[in-house]
Amino acid sequence: MKVIVGVDIGGTEIKVGKFNDGQLIEKKSIKTDTTDYGSRIINDIFRVVDELLGQDTLEGIGIGVPGPVVKGIVLGAQNLGWEEIDLTSKVKKHYPHAHVAIVNDANAATFGEVAYGSAKGYHHVVMITLGTGVGGGIVIHDQLLEGFSGSAGEVGHIRVQETNPRRCSCGLFGCLEQYASATGVVKTAYELRKGKNTRLNKANLTCKEVFDFAKEGDEVSIQVVESMTDYLASGCATIADVVNPEVIILGGGVSKAGAYLCEKVANKFKKLCFYSVRNTKFMLATLGNDAGIYGAMHAASKQ
Ligand SMILES: [Zn+2]
């Protein structure tokens, strides 16, 4: 059987999926070994891929990497301990007969949703991943937009707060990530719950609880969600004004808040964006944690 393999390298886990004709047949995951500057990661991947392959023929292999990538060269991946590395050449050396695609992980997830998930059939798509941070990817005319230094789609660092901005891990102030990520939502909850009678007054508060309490009518929780969606809609308006996508997909753990979140953002967006991009659709991602392996596989299939 001819197969294409999709790999998603995360900071803690590496996911590998074997596909035939776009169908996920088998997947495996291993821990990411970041010791010694991540020097064993590539061989670990080869080992798992070889195990998965068995008697199958490898037509292509796509790999999503948590760092900027330009034309198959990884410019660096801090979480893994990597500096610049020509991953395409290394993979081609090991699998000389396979098509090889190396892409940024957030871009891979976007590509996955475009080819096999909620944005199937759309050609101009932006995906925003709302997790512990905020990431994103841009597909225009069915092509991933990498940008000059592999940093297109870094939507988490759009400035959305000017007056009293939070400091971001990137060193800037007022980044979208500080308000629309799971961490950001909890931070806002801690600020707004002070001195109030609210269900948010509990230890180890999670972003999911904030949304659940809001859906159940807790006033202060609703204020937190309103604040988060104001910032997110503002960021989306900026993105849409620049790239004019057909669809903006919301993915990542925070997007499990579902239609409640998606509809709020879509409604607020209409009041903040330029009139000619008002019809931008909003959707929830559907592939979950598998978006990366689907997208990496799709990138390899297009080589
Ligand atoms: Zn930032």
Short mmCIF file of C-alpha atoms and ligand atoms in Angstrom, two decimals:
data_model
loop_
_atom_site.label_atom_id
_atom_site.label_comp_id
_atom_site.label_asym_id
_atom_site.label_seq_id
_atom_site.Cartn_x
_atom_site.Cartn_y
_atom_site.Cartn_z
CA MET A 1 0.00 0.00 0.00
CA LYS A 2 1.22 3.51 -0.84
CA VAL A 3 1.11 5.78 2.20
CA ILE A 4 1.93 9.32 3.25
CA VAL A 5 3.07 10.03 6.80
CA GLY A 6 2.24 13.21 8.72
CA VAL A 7 4.35 14.17 11.75
CA ASP A 8 3.56 16.87 14.32
CA ILE A 9 6.47 17.77 16.60
CA GLY A 10 5.28 19.36 19.84
CA GLY A 11 7.28 20.52 22.83
CA THR A 12 6.24 17.47 24.88
CA GLU A 13 4.93 14.94 22.36
CA ILE A 14 5.57 13.91 18.75
CA LYS A 15 2.55 12.58 16.85
CA VAL A 16 2.97 10.43 13.76
CA GLY A 17 0.07 9.41 11.49
CA LYS A 18 0.02 7.00 8.54
CA PHE A 19 -2.43 7.92 5.77
CA ASN A 20 -3.67 6.22 2.63
CA ASP A 21 -5.62 8.36 0.19
CA GLY A 22 -6.30 10.98 2.87
CA GLN A 23 -7.55 8.41 5.40
CA LEU A 24 -5.78 8.12 8.76
CA ILE A 25 -4.92 4.45 9.13
CA GLU A 26 -2.74 4.33 12.22
CA LYS A 27 -1.10 6.79 14.58
CA LYS A 28 1.53 6.71 17.26
CA SER A 29 2.97 9.23 19.65
CA ILE A 30 6.24 9.43 21.54
CA LYS A 31 7.68 11.83 24.11
CA THR A 32 9.79 14.67 22.70
CA ASP A 33 13.37 14.24 23.87
CA THR A 34 14.58 17.82 24.20
CA THR A 35 17.83 16.92 26.00
CA ASP A 36 21.13 17.64 24.22
CA TYR A 37 19.52 20.43 22.16
CA GLY A 38 16.92 18.01 20.77
CA SER A 39 19.61 16.16 18.85
CA ARG A 40 17.82 12.78 19.06
CA ILE A 41 14.41 13.99 17.85
CA ILE A 42 14.97 13.37 14.15
CA ASN A 43 16.21 9.80 14.60
CA ASP A 44 13.34 9.12 17.02
CA ILE A 45 10.94 10.20 14.26
CA PHE A 46 12.63 7.97 11.67
CA ARG A 47 12.36 5.01 14.04
CA VAL A 48 8.61 5.51 14.62
CA VAL A 49 7.93 6.12 10.92
CA ASP A 50 9.84 2.95 9.97
CA GLU A 51 7.82 0.97 12.56
CA LEU A 52 4.53 2.35 11.21
CA LEU A 53 5.51 1.69 7.60
CA GLY A 54 6.04 -2.07 7.83
CA GLN A 55 5.64 -3.35 4.25
CA ASP A 56 4.01 -0.14 2.97
CA THR A 57 5.65 2.19 0.45
CA LEU A 58 6.34 5.70 1.67
CA GLU A 59 5.17 8.15 -1.02
CA GLY A 60 5.60 11.25 1.07
CA ILE A 61 6.38 12.55 4.53
CA GLY A 62 5.34 15.91 5.97
CA ILE A 63 6.60 17.32 9.28
CA GLY A 64 5.18 20.21 11.31
CA VAL A 65 7.78 21.98 13.46
CA PRO A 66 7.18 24.44 16.34
CA GLY A 67 9.22 27.26 14.85
CA PRO A 68 9.58 29.41 11.73
CA VAL A 69 10.15 27.51 8.48
CA VAL A 70 11.04 28.93 5.08
CA LYS A 71 11.18 26.69 2.00
CA GLY A 72 11.83 23.57 4.06
CA ILE A 73 14.55 25.09 6.24
CA VAL A 74 13.74 25.33 9.96
CA LEU A 75 15.09 28.68 11.13
CA GLY A 76 15.01 27.61 14.78
CA ALA A 77 12.73 25.89 17.30
CA GLN A 78 13.29 27.16 20.84
CA ASN A 79 11.06 24.53 22.52
CA LEU A 80 13.12 21.73 20.98
CA GLY A 81 16.54 23.31 21.48
CA TRP A 82 17.06 23.59 17.72
CA GLU A 83 18.94 26.27 15.85
CA GLU A 84 18.73 26.60 12.06
CA ILE A 85 18.53 23.19 10.43
CA ASP A 86 17.96 21.97 6.88
CA LEU A 87 15.41 19.35 7.87
CA THR A 88 14.29 18.72 4.29
CA SER A 89 17.77 17.46 3.30
CA LYS A 90 18.04 15.28 6.41
CA VAL A 91 14.66 13.64 5.73
CA LYS A 92 15.39 13.23 2.01
CA LYS A 93 18.64 11.48 2.88
CA HIS A 94 16.76 8.94 5.01
CA TYR A 95 13.81 8.56 2.60
CA PRO A 96 15.30 9.31 -0.85
CA HIS A 97 12.18 8.21 -2.79
CA ALA A 98 9.59 10.15 -0.77
CA HIS A 99 8.20 13.64 -1.30
CA VAL A 100 9.18 15.74 1.70
CA ALA A 101 7.41 18.79 3.13
CA ILE A 102 8.54 20.69 6.23
CA VAL A 103 6.15 23.33 7.58
CA ASN A 104 5.49 25.33 10.72
CA ASP A 105 3.17 23.46 13.14
CA ALA A 106 0.44 26.13 13.28
CA ASN A 107 0.50 26.35 9.50
CA ALA A 108 0.23 22.57 9.30
CA ALA A 109 -2.85 22.61 11.55
CA THR A 110 -4.42 25.28 9.33
CA PHE A 111 -3.66 23.24 6.22
CA GLY A 112 -5.25 20.21 7.89
CA GLU A 113 -8.49 22.08 8.61
CA VAL A 114 -8.53 23.45 5.05
CA ALA A 115 -8.00 20.07 3.38
CA TYR A 116 -9.87 17.72 5.75
CA GLY A 117 -11.60 19.74 8.48
CA SER A 118 -14.11 22.54 8.89
CA ALA A 119 -12.72 24.73 6.07
CA LYS A 120 -12.86 22.01 3.39
CA GLY A 121 -13.76 23.62 0.09
CA TYR A 122 -12.54 27.11 1.06
CA HIS A 123 -9.46 28.62 -0.56
CA HIS A 124 -8.73 31.64 1.67
CA VAL A 125 -8.60 30.70 5.31
CA VAL A 126 -7.15 32.01 8.57
CA MET A 127 -7.00 29.72 11.58
CA ILE A 128 -6.49 31.05 15.09
CA THR A 129 -5.42 28.50 17.69
CA LEU A 130 -6.46 29.45 21.21
CA GLY A 131 -4.46 27.32 23.63
CA THR A 132 -2.03 28.19 26.40
CA GLY A 133 -0.82 30.72 23.82
CA VAL A 134 -2.40 32.07 20.65
CA GLY A 135 -1.05 30.95 17.26
CA GLY A 136 -2.31 30.99 13.73
CA GLY A 137 -1.90 30.14 10.09
CA ILE A 138 -2.91 31.70 6.80
CA VAL A 139 -3.88 29.92 3.59
CA ILE A 140 -4.42 32.08 0.49
CA HIS A 141 -5.32 30.57 -2.89
CA ASP A 142 -4.87 27.11 -1.30
CA GLN A 143 -1.25 27.95 -0.45
CA LEU A 144 0.29 28.33 2.98
CA LEU A 145 1.67 31.81 3.55
CA GLU A 146 5.11 31.48 5.16
CA GLY A 147 6.27 35.08 4.92
CA PHE A 148 9.82 36.38 4.54
CA SER A 149 11.14 34.91 7.80
CA GLY A 150 8.60 32.13 8.29
CA SER A 151 6.52 34.20 10.67
CA ALA A 152 3.32 34.88 8.72
CA GLY A 153 0.25 34.06 10.81
CA GLU A 154 1.77 34.95 14.19
CA VAL A 155 -1.55 36.52 15.11
CA GLY A 156 -1.06 36.08 18.86
CA HIS A 157 1.19 39.10 18.95
CA ILE A 158 -1.13 41.64 17.36
CA ARG A 159 -1.41 44.55 19.79
CA VAL A 160 -4.98 44.81 21.07
CA GLN A 161 -4.57 46.74 24.35
CA GLU A 162 -2.91 50.15 24.55
CA THR A 163 -3.99 51.78 27.80
CA ASN A 164 -2.88 49.32 30.48
CA PRO A 165 -1.22 46.50 28.55
CA ARG A 166 -0.05 43.20 30.01
CA ARG A 167 3.52 42.20 29.31
CA CYS A 168 3.77 39.31 26.84
CA SER A 169 6.29 36.45 26.92
CA CYS A 170 7.58 37.82 23.59
CA GLY A 171 8.73 41.01 25.32
CA LEU A 172 6.05 43.25 23.82
CA PHE A 173 3.00 44.66 25.61
CA GLY A 174 -0.73 44.22 24.99
CA CYS A 175 -0.48 41.19 22.66
CA LEU A 176 -3.72 39.33 21.80
CA GLU A 177 -2.24 36.19 23.39
CA GLN A 178 -2.32 37.90 26.80
CA TYR A 179 -6.12 38.24 26.62
CA ALA A 180 -7.47 35.47 24.36
CA SER A 181 -5.40 32.45 25.42
CA ALA A 182 -6.53 30.10 28.20
CA THR A 183 -3.88 31.70 30.42
CA GLY A 184 -5.11 35.17 29.49
CA VAL A 185 -8.74 34.34 30.28
CA VAL A 186 -7.80 33.05 33.73
CA LYS A 187 -5.70 36.18 34.32
CA THR A 188 -8.69 38.38 33.47
CA ALA A 189 -10.87 36.27 35.77
CA TYR A 190 -8.44 36.83 38.68
CA GLU A 191 -8.58 40.58 38.04
CA LEU A 192 -12.35 40.88 37.72
CA ARG A 193 -13.34 38.55 40.58
CA LYS A 194 -11.64 40.71 43.26
CA GLY A 195 -14.17 41.71 45.92
CA LYS A 196 -17.08 40.20 43.96
CA ASN A 197 -19.57 37.49 44.84
CA THR A 198 -18.90 35.11 41.96
CA ARG A 199 -18.33 31.44 41.21
CA LEU A 200 -14.89 32.48 39.96
CA ASN A 201 -13.77 32.66 43.62
CA LYS A 202 -12.22 29.21 43.71
CA ALA A 203 -8.73 27.76 43.71
CA ASN A 204 -7.07 26.46 40.52
CA LEU A 205 -9.56 28.18 38.25
CA THR A 206 -9.45 26.98 34.63
CA CYS A 207 -10.44 28.70 31.39
CA LYS A 208 -13.06 25.99 30.78
CA GLU A 209 -14.69 26.78 34.13
CA VAL A 210 -14.84 30.49 33.29
CA PHE A 211 -16.77 29.69 30.09
CA ASP A 212 -18.97 27.11 31.83
CA PHE A 213 -19.89 29.57 34.63
CA ALA A 214 -20.62 32.26 32.04
CA LYS A 215 -22.94 29.93 30.12
CA GLU A 216 -24.72 29.19 33.41
CA GLY A 217 -25.26 32.92 34.00
CA ASP A 218 -22.55 33.94 36.50
CA GLU A 219 -22.31 37.73 36.01
CA VAL A 220 -18.57 38.19 36.56
CA SER A 221 -17.76 35.17 34.36
CA ILE A 222 -19.86 36.76 31.61
CA GLN A 223 -17.80 39.96 31.99
CA VAL A 224 -14.60 37.93 31.55
CA VAL A 225 -15.95 36.29 28.38
CA GLU A 226 -17.14 39.66 27.03
CA SER A 227 -13.66 41.10 27.60
CA MET A 228 -11.95 38.12 25.94
CA THR A 229 -14.25 38.19 22.91
CA ASP A 230 -13.84 41.98 22.54
CA TYR A 231 -10.09 41.53 22.18
CA LEU A 232 -10.36 38.47 19.97
CA ALA A 233 -12.89 40.13 17.63
CA SER A 234 -10.61 43.17 17.42
CA GLY A 235 -7.66 40.96 16.47
CA CYS A 236 -9.81 39.12 13.90
CA ALA A 237 -10.89 42.43 12.36
CA THR A 238 -7.27 43.48 11.94
CA ILE A 239 -6.40 40.14 10.32
CA ALA A 240 -9.44 40.20 7.99
CA ASP A 241 -8.75 43.80 6.93
CA VAL A 242 -5.27 42.72 5.81
CA VAL A 243 -5.79 39.23 4.32
CA ASN A 244 -9.53 39.16 3.52
CA PRO A 245 -10.15 35.43 4.18
CA GLU A 246 -13.44 33.67 3.39
CA VAL A 247 -13.34 31.98 6.77
CA ILE A 248 -11.70 32.43 10.15
CA ILE A 249 -11.46 29.13 12.04
CA LEU A 250 -11.18 29.10 15.81
CA GLY A 251 -9.25 26.11 17.14
CA GLY A 252 -7.28 25.03 20.21
CA GLY A 253 -8.51 24.08 23.68
CA VAL A 254 -10.34 27.37 24.34
CA SER A 255 -12.47 26.86 21.21
CA LYS A 256 -14.15 23.93 22.99
CA ALA A 257 -16.37 26.69 24.45
CA GLY A 258 -18.08 26.11 21.08
CA ALA A 259 -20.82 28.11 19.38
CA TYR A 260 -21.14 30.33 22.48
CA LEU A 261 -17.64 31.68 21.80
CA CYS A 262 -17.78 31.59 18.01
CA GLU A 263 -21.06 33.54 17.73
CA LYS A 264 -19.95 36.24 20.15
CA VAL A 265 -16.72 36.81 18.22
CA ALA A 266 -18.53 36.80 14.85
CA ASN A 267 -21.08 39.39 16.03
CA LYS A 268 -18.48 41.72 17.56
CA PHE A 269 -16.23 41.31 14.51
CA LYS A 270 -18.91 42.80 12.22
CA LYS A 271 -18.79 46.08 14.19
CA LEU A 272 -14.99 46.32 14.12
CA CYS A 273 -13.92 45.26 10.63
CA PHE A 274 -13.84 47.21 7.38
CA TYR A 275 -17.28 47.02 5.69
CA SER A 276 -16.09 45.00 2.69
CA VAL A 277 -14.84 42.08 4.81
CA ARG A 278 -18.00 41.96 6.97
CA ASN A 279 -19.15 38.68 5.41
CA THR A 280 -16.13 36.74 6.69
CA LYS A 281 -17.47 33.47 8.13
CA PHE A 282 -16.47 32.13 11.55
CA MET A 283 -16.22 28.41 12.22
CA LEU A 284 -14.90 26.05 14.86
CA ALA A 285 -12.04 23.69 14.03
CA THR A 286 -13.07 20.03 13.80
CA LEU A 287 -9.85 17.98 13.68
CA GLY A 288 -8.69 18.80 17.21
CA ASN A 289 -5.21 17.50 18.05
CA ASP A 290 -4.98 15.63 14.75
CA ALA A 291 -5.05 18.81 12.61
CA GLY A 292 -1.23 18.93 12.57
CA ILE A 293 -0.67 15.42 11.22
CA TYR A 294 -3.44 15.87 8.61
CA GLY A 295 -1.89 19.16 7.47
CA ALA A 296 1.68 17.81 7.36
CA MET A 297 0.43 14.85 5.32
CA HIS A 298 -1.47 17.21 2.98
CA ALA A 299 1.63 19.39 2.51
CA ALA A 300 3.62 16.29 1.51
CA SER A 301 0.88 15.16 -0.89
CA LYS A 302 1.16 18.50 -2.73
CA GLN A 303 4.93 18.19 -3.26
ZN ZN B 1 3.58 38.92 22.34
#
